[in-house]
XYZ file of C-alpha atoms in Angstrom:
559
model
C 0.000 0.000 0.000
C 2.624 2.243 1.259
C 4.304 1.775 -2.497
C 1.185 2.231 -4.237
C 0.789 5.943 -2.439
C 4.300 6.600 -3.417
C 3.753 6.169 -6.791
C 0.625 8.208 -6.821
C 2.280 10.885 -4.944
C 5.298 11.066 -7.643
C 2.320 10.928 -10.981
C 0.894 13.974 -9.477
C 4.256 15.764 -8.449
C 4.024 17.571 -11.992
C 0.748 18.952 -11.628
C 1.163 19.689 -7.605
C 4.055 21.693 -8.510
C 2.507 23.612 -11.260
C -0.278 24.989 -9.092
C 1.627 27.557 -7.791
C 2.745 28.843 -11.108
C -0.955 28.848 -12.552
C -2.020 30.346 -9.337
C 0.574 33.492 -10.332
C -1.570 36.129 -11.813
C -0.485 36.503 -15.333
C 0.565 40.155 -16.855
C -2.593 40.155 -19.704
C -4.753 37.586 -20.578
C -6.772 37.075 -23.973
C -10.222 36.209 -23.400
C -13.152 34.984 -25.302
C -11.529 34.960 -28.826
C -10.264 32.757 -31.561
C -6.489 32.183 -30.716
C -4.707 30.699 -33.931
C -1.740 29.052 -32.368
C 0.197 28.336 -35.795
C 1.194 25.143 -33.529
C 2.037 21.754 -35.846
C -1.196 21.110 -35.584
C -2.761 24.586 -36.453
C -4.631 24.684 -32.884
C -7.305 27.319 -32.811
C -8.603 27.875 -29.077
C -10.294 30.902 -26.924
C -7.741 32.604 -24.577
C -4.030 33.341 -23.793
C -2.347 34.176 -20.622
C 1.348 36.157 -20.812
C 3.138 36.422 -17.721
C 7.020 37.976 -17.907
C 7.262 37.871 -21.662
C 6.102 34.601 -22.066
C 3.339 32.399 -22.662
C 2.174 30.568 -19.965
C -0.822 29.407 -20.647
C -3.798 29.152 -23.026
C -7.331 28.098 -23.622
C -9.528 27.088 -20.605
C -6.705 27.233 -18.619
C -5.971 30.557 -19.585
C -8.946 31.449 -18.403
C -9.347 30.199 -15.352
C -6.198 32.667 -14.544
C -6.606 35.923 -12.937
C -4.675 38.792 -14.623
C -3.334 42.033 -14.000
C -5.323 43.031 -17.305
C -7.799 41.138 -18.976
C -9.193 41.822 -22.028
C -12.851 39.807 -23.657
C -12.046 39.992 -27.424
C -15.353 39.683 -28.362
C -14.834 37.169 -30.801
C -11.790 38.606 -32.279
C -8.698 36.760 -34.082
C -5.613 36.592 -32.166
C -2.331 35.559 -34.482
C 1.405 35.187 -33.778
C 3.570 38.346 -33.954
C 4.160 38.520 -37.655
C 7.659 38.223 -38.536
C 8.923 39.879 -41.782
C 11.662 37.866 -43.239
C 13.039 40.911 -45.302
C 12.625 43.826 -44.691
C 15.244 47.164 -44.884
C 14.286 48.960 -41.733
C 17.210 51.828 -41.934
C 15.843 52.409 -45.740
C 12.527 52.429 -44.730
C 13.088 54.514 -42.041
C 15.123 57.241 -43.863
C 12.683 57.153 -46.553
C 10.531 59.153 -43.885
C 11.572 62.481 -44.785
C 11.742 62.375 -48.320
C 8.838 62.996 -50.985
C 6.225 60.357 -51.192
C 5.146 59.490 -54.428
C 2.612 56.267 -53.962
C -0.161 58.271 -54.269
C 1.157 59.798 -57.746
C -0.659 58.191 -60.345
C 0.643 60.086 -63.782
C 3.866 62.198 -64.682
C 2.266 65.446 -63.998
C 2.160 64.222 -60.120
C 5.403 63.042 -59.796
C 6.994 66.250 -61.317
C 4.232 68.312 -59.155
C 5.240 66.464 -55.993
C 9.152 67.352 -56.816
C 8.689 70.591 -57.912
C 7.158 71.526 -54.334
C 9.544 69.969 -52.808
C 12.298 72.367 -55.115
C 10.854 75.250 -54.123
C 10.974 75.021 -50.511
C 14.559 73.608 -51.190
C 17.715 76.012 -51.479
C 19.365 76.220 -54.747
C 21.943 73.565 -55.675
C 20.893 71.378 -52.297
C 19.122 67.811 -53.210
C 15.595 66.848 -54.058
C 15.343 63.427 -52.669
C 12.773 60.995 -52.776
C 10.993 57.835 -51.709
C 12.147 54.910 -53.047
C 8.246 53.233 -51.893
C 6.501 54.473 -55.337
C 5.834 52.541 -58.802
C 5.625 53.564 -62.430
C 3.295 51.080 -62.905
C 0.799 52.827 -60.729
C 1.277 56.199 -63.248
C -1.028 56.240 -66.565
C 1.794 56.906 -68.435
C 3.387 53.097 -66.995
C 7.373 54.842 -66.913
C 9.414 56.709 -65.278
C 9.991 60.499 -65.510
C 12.884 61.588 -67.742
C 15.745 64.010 -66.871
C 13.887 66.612 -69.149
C 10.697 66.832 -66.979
C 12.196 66.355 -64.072
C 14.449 69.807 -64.974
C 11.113 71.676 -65.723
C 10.454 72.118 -61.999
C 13.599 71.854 -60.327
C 16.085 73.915 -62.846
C 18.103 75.010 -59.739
C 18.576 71.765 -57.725
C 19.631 68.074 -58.929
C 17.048 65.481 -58.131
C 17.115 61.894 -56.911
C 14.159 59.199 -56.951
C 15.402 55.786 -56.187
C 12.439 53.285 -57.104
C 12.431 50.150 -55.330
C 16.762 49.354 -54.729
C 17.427 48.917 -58.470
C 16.012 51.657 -60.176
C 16.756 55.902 -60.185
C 15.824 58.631 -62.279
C 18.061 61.855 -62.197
C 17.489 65.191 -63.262
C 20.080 67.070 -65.538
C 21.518 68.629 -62.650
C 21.705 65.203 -60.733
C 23.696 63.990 -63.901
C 25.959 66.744 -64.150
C 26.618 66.214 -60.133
C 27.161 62.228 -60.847
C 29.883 63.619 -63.726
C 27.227 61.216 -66.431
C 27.217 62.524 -69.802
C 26.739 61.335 -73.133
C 30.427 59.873 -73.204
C 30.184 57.975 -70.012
C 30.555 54.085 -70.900
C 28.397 51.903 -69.376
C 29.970 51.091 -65.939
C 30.085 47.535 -64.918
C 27.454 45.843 -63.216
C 24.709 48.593 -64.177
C 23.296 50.551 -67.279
C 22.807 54.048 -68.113
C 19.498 53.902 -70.048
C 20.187 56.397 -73.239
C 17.755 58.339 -76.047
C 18.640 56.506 -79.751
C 20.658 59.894 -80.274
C 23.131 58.416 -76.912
C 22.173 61.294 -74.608
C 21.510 59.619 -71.120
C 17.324 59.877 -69.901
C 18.293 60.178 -66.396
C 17.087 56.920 -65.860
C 20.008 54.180 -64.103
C 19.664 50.296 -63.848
C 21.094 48.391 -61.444
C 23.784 48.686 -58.735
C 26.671 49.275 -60.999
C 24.594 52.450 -62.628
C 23.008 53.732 -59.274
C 26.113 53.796 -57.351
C 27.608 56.515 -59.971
C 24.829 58.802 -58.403
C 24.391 57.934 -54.771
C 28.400 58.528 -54.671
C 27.326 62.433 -55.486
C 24.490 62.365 -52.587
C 24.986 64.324 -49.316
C 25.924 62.570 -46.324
C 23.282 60.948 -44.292
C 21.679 62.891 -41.553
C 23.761 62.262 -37.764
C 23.494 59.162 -36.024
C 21.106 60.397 -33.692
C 18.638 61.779 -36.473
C 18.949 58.216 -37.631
C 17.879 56.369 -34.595
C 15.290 59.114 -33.905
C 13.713 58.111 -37.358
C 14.310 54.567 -36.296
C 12.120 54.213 -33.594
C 9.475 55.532 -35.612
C 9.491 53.716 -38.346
C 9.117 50.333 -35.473
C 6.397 51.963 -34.446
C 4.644 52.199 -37.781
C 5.475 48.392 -38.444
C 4.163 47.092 -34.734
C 0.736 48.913 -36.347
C 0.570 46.742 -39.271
C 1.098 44.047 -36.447
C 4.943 43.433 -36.592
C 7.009 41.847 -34.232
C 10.248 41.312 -35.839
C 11.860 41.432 -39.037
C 15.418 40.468 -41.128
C 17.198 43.376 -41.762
C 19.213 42.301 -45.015
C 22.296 44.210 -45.661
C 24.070 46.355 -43.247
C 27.188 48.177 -42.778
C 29.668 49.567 -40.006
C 26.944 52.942 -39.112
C 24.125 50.796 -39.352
C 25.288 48.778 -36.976
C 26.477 50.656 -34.737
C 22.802 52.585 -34.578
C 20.835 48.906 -33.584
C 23.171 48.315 -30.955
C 22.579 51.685 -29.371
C 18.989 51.196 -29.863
C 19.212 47.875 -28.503
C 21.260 49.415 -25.388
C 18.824 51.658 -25.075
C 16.159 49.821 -24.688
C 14.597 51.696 -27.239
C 13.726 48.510 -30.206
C 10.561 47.705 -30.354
C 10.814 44.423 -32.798
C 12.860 42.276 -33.104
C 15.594 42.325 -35.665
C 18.389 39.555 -36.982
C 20.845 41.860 -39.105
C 23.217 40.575 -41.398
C 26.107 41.844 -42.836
C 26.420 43.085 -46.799
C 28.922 41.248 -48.742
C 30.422 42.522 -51.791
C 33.281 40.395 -52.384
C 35.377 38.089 -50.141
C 36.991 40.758 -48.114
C 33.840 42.381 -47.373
C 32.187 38.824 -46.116
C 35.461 38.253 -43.722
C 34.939 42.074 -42.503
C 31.219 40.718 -41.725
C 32.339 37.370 -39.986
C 34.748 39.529 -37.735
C 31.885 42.500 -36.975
C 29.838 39.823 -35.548
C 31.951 37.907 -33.593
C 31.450 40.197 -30.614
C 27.607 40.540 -30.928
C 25.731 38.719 -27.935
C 22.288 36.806 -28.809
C 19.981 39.757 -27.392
C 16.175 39.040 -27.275
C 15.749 42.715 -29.278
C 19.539 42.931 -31.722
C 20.888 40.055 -33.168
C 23.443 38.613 -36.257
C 22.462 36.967 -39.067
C 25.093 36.418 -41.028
C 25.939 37.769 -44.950
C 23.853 38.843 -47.451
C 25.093 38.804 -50.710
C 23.840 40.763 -53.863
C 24.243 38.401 -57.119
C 22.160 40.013 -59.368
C 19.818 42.904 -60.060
C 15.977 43.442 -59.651
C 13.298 43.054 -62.230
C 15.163 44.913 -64.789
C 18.464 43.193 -63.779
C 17.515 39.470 -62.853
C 20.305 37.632 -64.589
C 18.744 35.650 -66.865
C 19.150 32.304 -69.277
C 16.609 33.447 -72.003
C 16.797 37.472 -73.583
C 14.569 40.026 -72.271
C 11.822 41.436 -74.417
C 12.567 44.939 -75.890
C 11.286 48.130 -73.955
C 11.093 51.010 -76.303
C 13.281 53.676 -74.450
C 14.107 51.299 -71.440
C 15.750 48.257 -73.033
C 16.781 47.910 -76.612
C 19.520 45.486 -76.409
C 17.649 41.951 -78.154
C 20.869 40.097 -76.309
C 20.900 41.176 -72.887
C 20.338 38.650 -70.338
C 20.562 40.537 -67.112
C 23.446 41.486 -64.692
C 25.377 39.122 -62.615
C 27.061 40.477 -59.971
C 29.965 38.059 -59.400
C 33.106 39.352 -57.285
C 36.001 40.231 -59.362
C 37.338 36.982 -58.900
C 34.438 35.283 -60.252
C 33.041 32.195 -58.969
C 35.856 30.930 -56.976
C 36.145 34.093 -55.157
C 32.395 33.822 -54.212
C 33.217 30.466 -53.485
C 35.929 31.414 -50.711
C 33.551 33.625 -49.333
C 31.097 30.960 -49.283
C 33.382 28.429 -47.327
C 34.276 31.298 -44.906
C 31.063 31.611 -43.969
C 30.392 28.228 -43.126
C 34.014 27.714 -41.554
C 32.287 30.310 -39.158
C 28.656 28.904 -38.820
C 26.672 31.605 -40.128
C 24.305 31.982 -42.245
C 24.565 32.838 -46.031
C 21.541 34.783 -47.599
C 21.390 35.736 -51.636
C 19.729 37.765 -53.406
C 18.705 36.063 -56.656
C 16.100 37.229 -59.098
C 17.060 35.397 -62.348
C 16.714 31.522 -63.130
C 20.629 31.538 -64.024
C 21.454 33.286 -60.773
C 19.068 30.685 -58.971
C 20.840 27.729 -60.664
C 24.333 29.169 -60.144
C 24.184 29.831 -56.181
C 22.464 26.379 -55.809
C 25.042 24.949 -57.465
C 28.052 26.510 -55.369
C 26.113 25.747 -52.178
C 25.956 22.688 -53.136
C 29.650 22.547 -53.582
C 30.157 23.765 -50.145
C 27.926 21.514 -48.933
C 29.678 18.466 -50.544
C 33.455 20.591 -49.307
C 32.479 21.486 -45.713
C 29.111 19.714 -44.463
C 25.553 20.760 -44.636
C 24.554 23.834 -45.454
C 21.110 22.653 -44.170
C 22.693 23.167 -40.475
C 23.292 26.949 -41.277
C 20.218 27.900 -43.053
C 21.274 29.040 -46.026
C 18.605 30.578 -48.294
C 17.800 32.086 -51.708
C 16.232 35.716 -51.260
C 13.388 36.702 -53.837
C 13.590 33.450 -55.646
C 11.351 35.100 -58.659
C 12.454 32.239 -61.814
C 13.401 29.075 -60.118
C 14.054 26.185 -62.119
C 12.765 23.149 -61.681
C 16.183 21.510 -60.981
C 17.167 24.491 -58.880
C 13.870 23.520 -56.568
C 15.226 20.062 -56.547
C 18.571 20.920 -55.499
C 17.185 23.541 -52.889
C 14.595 21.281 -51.344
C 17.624 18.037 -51.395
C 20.120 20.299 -49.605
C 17.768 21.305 -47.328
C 18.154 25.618 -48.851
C 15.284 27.636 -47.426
C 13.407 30.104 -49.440
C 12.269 33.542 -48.772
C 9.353 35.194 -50.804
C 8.535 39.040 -51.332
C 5.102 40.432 -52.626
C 7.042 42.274 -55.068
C 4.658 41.546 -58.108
C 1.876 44.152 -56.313
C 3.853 47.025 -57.219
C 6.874 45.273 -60.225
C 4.290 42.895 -62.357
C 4.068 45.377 -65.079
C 7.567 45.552 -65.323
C 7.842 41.853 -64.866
C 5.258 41.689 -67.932
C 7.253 44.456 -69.955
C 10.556 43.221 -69.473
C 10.217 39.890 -69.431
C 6.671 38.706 -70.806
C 3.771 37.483 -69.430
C 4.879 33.763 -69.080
C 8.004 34.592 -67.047
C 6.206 37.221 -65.265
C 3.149 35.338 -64.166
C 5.428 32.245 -62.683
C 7.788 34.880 -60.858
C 8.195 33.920 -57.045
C 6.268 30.443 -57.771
C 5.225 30.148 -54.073
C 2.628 26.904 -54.842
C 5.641 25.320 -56.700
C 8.398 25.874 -54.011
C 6.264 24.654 -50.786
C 5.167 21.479 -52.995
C 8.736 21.222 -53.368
C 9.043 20.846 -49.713
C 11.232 23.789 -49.300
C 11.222 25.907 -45.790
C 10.292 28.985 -46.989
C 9.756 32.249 -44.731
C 7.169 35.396 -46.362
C 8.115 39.137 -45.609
C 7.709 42.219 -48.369
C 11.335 43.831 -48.774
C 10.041 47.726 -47.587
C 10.538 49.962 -48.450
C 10.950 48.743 -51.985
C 7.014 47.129 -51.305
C 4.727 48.908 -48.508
C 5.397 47.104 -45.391
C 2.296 46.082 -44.564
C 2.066 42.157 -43.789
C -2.017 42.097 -44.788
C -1.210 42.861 -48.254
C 2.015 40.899 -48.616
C -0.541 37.729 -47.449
C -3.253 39.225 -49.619
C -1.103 38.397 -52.726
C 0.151 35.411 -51.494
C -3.217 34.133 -51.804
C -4.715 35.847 -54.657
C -1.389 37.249 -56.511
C -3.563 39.930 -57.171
C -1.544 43.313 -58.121
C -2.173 47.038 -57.490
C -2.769 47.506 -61.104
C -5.440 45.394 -60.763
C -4.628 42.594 -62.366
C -3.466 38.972 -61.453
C -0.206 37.189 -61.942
C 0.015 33.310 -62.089
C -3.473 32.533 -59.620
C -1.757 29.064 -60.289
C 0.594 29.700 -58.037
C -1.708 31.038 -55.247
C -1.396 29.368 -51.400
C -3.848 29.416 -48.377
C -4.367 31.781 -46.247
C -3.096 29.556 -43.543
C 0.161 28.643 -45.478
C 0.709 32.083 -45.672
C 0.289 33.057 -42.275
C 2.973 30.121 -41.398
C 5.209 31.209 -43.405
C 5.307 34.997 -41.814
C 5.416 33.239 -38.358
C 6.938 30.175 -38.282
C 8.524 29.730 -41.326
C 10.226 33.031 -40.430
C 10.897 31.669 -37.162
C 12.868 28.840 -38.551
C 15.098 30.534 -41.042
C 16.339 33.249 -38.052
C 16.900 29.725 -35.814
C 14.429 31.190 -33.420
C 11.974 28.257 -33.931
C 11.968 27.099 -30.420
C 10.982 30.277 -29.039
C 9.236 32.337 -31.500
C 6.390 32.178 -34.217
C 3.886 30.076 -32.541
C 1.500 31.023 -29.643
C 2.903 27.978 -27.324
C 3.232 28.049 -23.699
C 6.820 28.634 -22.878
C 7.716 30.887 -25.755
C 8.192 34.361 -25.706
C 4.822 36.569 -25.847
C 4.668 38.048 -29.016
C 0.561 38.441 -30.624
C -1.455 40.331 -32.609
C -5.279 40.831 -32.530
C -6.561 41.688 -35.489
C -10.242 43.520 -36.953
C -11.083 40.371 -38.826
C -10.179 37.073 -39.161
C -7.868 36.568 -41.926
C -8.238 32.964 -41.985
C -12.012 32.736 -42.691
C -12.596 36.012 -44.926
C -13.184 35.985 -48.554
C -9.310 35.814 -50.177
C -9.701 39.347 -51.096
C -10.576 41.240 -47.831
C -7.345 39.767 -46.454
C -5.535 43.019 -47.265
C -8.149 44.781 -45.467
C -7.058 43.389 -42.181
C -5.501 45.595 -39.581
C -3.690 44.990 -36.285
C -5.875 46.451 -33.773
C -3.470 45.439 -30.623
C 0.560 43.877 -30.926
C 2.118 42.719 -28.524
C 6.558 42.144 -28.121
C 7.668 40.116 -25.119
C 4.406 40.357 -23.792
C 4.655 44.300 -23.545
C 1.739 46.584 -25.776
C 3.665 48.093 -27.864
C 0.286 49.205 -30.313
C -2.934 49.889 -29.752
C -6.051 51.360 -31.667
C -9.624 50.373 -31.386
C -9.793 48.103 -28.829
């Protein structure tokens, strides 16, 4: 008998012991609502209870909790913070100040927009503007020329980046860059010329755009900087952010999140990695991150490497159509942006990353720049062990091959996808036809591929805003109005997995982040409608009416 009540009393230790715990009050609890977990098993249930920045317990045991602050949700939705898998919060945050041109929808508003912007502007000081805008959203479907550009701003040179491949100068911005008609086309980029040679104002591509960002002024001081910073967090924790891949820093950048993060002033989360140009630049990454502690708020991500250009720089295996104006060479393929030293020089950058167990992220837009980094990770891989370990990725993925898929899904390469197509499908569609264009970023094909693949929208070259990067992931619906390749369309739960966990998993934060699970850290939303059960087309409707970071409010409105 005595042995019998022993081994009772030791079954019901657990639960004995966990009375006191449950008995805590929690911080906030959830109440009354529809709680989508994103667990394995996509568990939906009615309440959450957050106690010190973490989850501690949930349905009717949630409830059963008394709380410091409760709130009934009334039937509302309650999802995982989302988690942007690439997005460029320094751009988008110095992008504040500049002139906004979404809402321009012809020429004449673009050069009205700049041309009050002149005026209030000193002679011979910089226009600048946002790079968040799209041609394809004018009725004219281009960008401005030098010429109309000078009509309104005679005095002072102008600069509109659009999206990070893209710019369109003024005259005086090309005299300042030192571009004339005799400039050769500089390496790795393309100064887009009138039949006659005389340069439109318009550059393409890193190579190109660097000529004139050289000529910019300086940025504004580091403390201007953070200042925007912070605001720009607080704008994405209202579109229901909790954390996001910055992809792409440098020394200054850096050296702005860690005094944020010291500060105590971040709120999201944000893995940063380091931009690497060639293999000097990746080994002055490795070293810059050596020192950097695994902070809940700040931490390293590894390199991000730039191999080829955007939608009008994708390298390619197949010509691009002709663009009157834009594009007239029937040969060209694209831009790869190989080190000097070519692929084995990538390739030593490649190996000392993984000799240092970090990960390796690539931008790659075009199906020969997709095949080509899958093939040198696979080298690596076969060199050094798996990549797989590391969490190595492809960035953008727009024109994967099937064999590229293969070799991504074998090797065990993750994937992360952009809603770039909302704002770049008609260029996708001028440059490189409708085919090509309406399998770009083939989201259906890579999950049934059985790829890990994490969602995001790469602001400020996108709008930030989660709702509509999901929106097209389930409808590929553009802003133009039309849709690109509804073959390729996912559900609206995939794509809410992918902006939690699947983010979650490439940043190696799995185990603690992008699931509501008691024991990981508290970061929710509540949203104004339930983007799981509304028609596919009301998804971008949906707004974050509460978020939550480490279980502190860090946005409120309307509830």
């Amino acid at each position: 008998m005595r042995r019998l009540l022993l081994t009772a009393l030791v079954a019901l230790a657990p639960a004995v012991l966990a009375l006191p715990a449950l008995a805590q009050p929690a911080d906030l609890l959830l109440r009354n609502g529809r709680v989508h977990t994103v667990d394995r098993a996509g568990t939906t249930t009615t309440a959450v209870a957050v106690r010190d920045g973490r989850f501690v317990a949930l349905g009717a045991e949630a409830e059963r909790m008394g709380a410091r602050e409760t709130l009934d949700l009334g039937g509302r939705a309650v999802i995982p913070g989302l988690m942007d898998a690439h997005l460029h919060l320094h751009g988008y945050a110095m992008n504040a100040p500049t002139v906004q041109l979404l809402g321009a929808r012809s020429i004449a508003d673009v050069v009205q927009l700049i041309g009050e912007r002149a005026a209030a502007t000193p002679p011979g000081e910089w226009v600048i503007a946002s790079s968040l805008w799209h041609e394809s959203l004018l009725a004219e479907g281009r960008l401005p020329t030098r010429w109309e550009l000078d009509a309104v701003s005679p005095n002072n040179p102008v600069f509109i980046p659009r999206g990070g491949h893209v710019v369109t100068v003024n005259s005086q911005g090309l005299a300042r860059s030192g571009v004339t008609r005799d400039t050769p086309q500089p390496t790795g980029g393309v100064i887009v010329r009138r039949d006659d040679g005389e340069p439109t104002g318009v550059l393409l591509i890193a190579g190109a755009i660097s000529i004139a960002r050289r000529a910019l002024p300086p940025p504004p001081p580091a403390a201007e900087q953070a200042r925007l910073m912070v605001e720009a967090m607080r704008e994405l924790n209202g579109l229901g952010i909790t954390g996001i891949f910055e992809p792409g820093i440098m020394g200054p950048e850096a050296a702005i999140y860690r005094q944020l993060r010291d500060d105590n002033r971040m709120t999201l989360r944000a893995w940063v990695a380091w931009r690497g140009l060639n293999r000097e630049s990746i080994e002055r990454g490795i070293a810059a991150q050596r020192d950097w502690p695994q902070h809940p708020m700040v931490r390293p991500a590894g390199i991000k490497f730039l191999l080829d250009g955007g939608v009008e720089g994708g390298w390619m295996t197949e010509p691009y159509r002709i663009v009157p104006g834009e594009q007239t060479n029937p040969g060209y393929r694209g831009i790869l942006l190989l080190p000097a030293g070519g692929e084995e020089e990538m390739l030593e950058g490649l190996r000392a990353v993984h000799r240092a167990g970090m990960q390796f992220h690539t931008h790659s837009v075009g199906d020969a720049t997709i095949d080509l980094i899958t093939r040198l990770y696979e080298r690596v891989d076969g060199e050094l062990g798996p990549v797989r370990n590391l969490r190595w990725n492809v960035m953008h993925i727009f024109l994967p091959t099937p064999e590229a898929l293969s070799r991504m899904a074998r090797l065990g390469i993750m994937a992360t996808v952009q809603n770039h197509p909302v704002l770049l499908g008609h260029n996708q569609r001028r440059w490189w036809g409708d085919e090509r264009a309406a399998y770009s970023i083939p989201i259906r094909a890579i999950l049934d591929a059985g790829i890990q693949t994490a969602g995001g929208t790469d602001a400020p070259v996108v709008p930030g805003d989660p709702f509509q990067s999901m929106w097209w992931m389930v409808t590929r619906g553009t802003l133009a109005g039309y849709r690109l390749g509804p073959e390729q369309a996912i559900t609206a739960a995939e794509a809410l997995r992918i902006y939690t966990r699947g983010t979650a998993a490439l940043l190696g934060a799995e185990e603690e982040l992008g699931s509501i699970e008691v024991g990981k850290r508290a970061d929710l939303v509540v949203l104004s409608q339930d983007l799981l059960t509304v028609e596919p087309e009301r998804i971008r409707e949906t707004r974050a009416l509460m978020t939550v970071v480490e279980g502190r409010v860090v946005h409120r409105a309307g509830m």
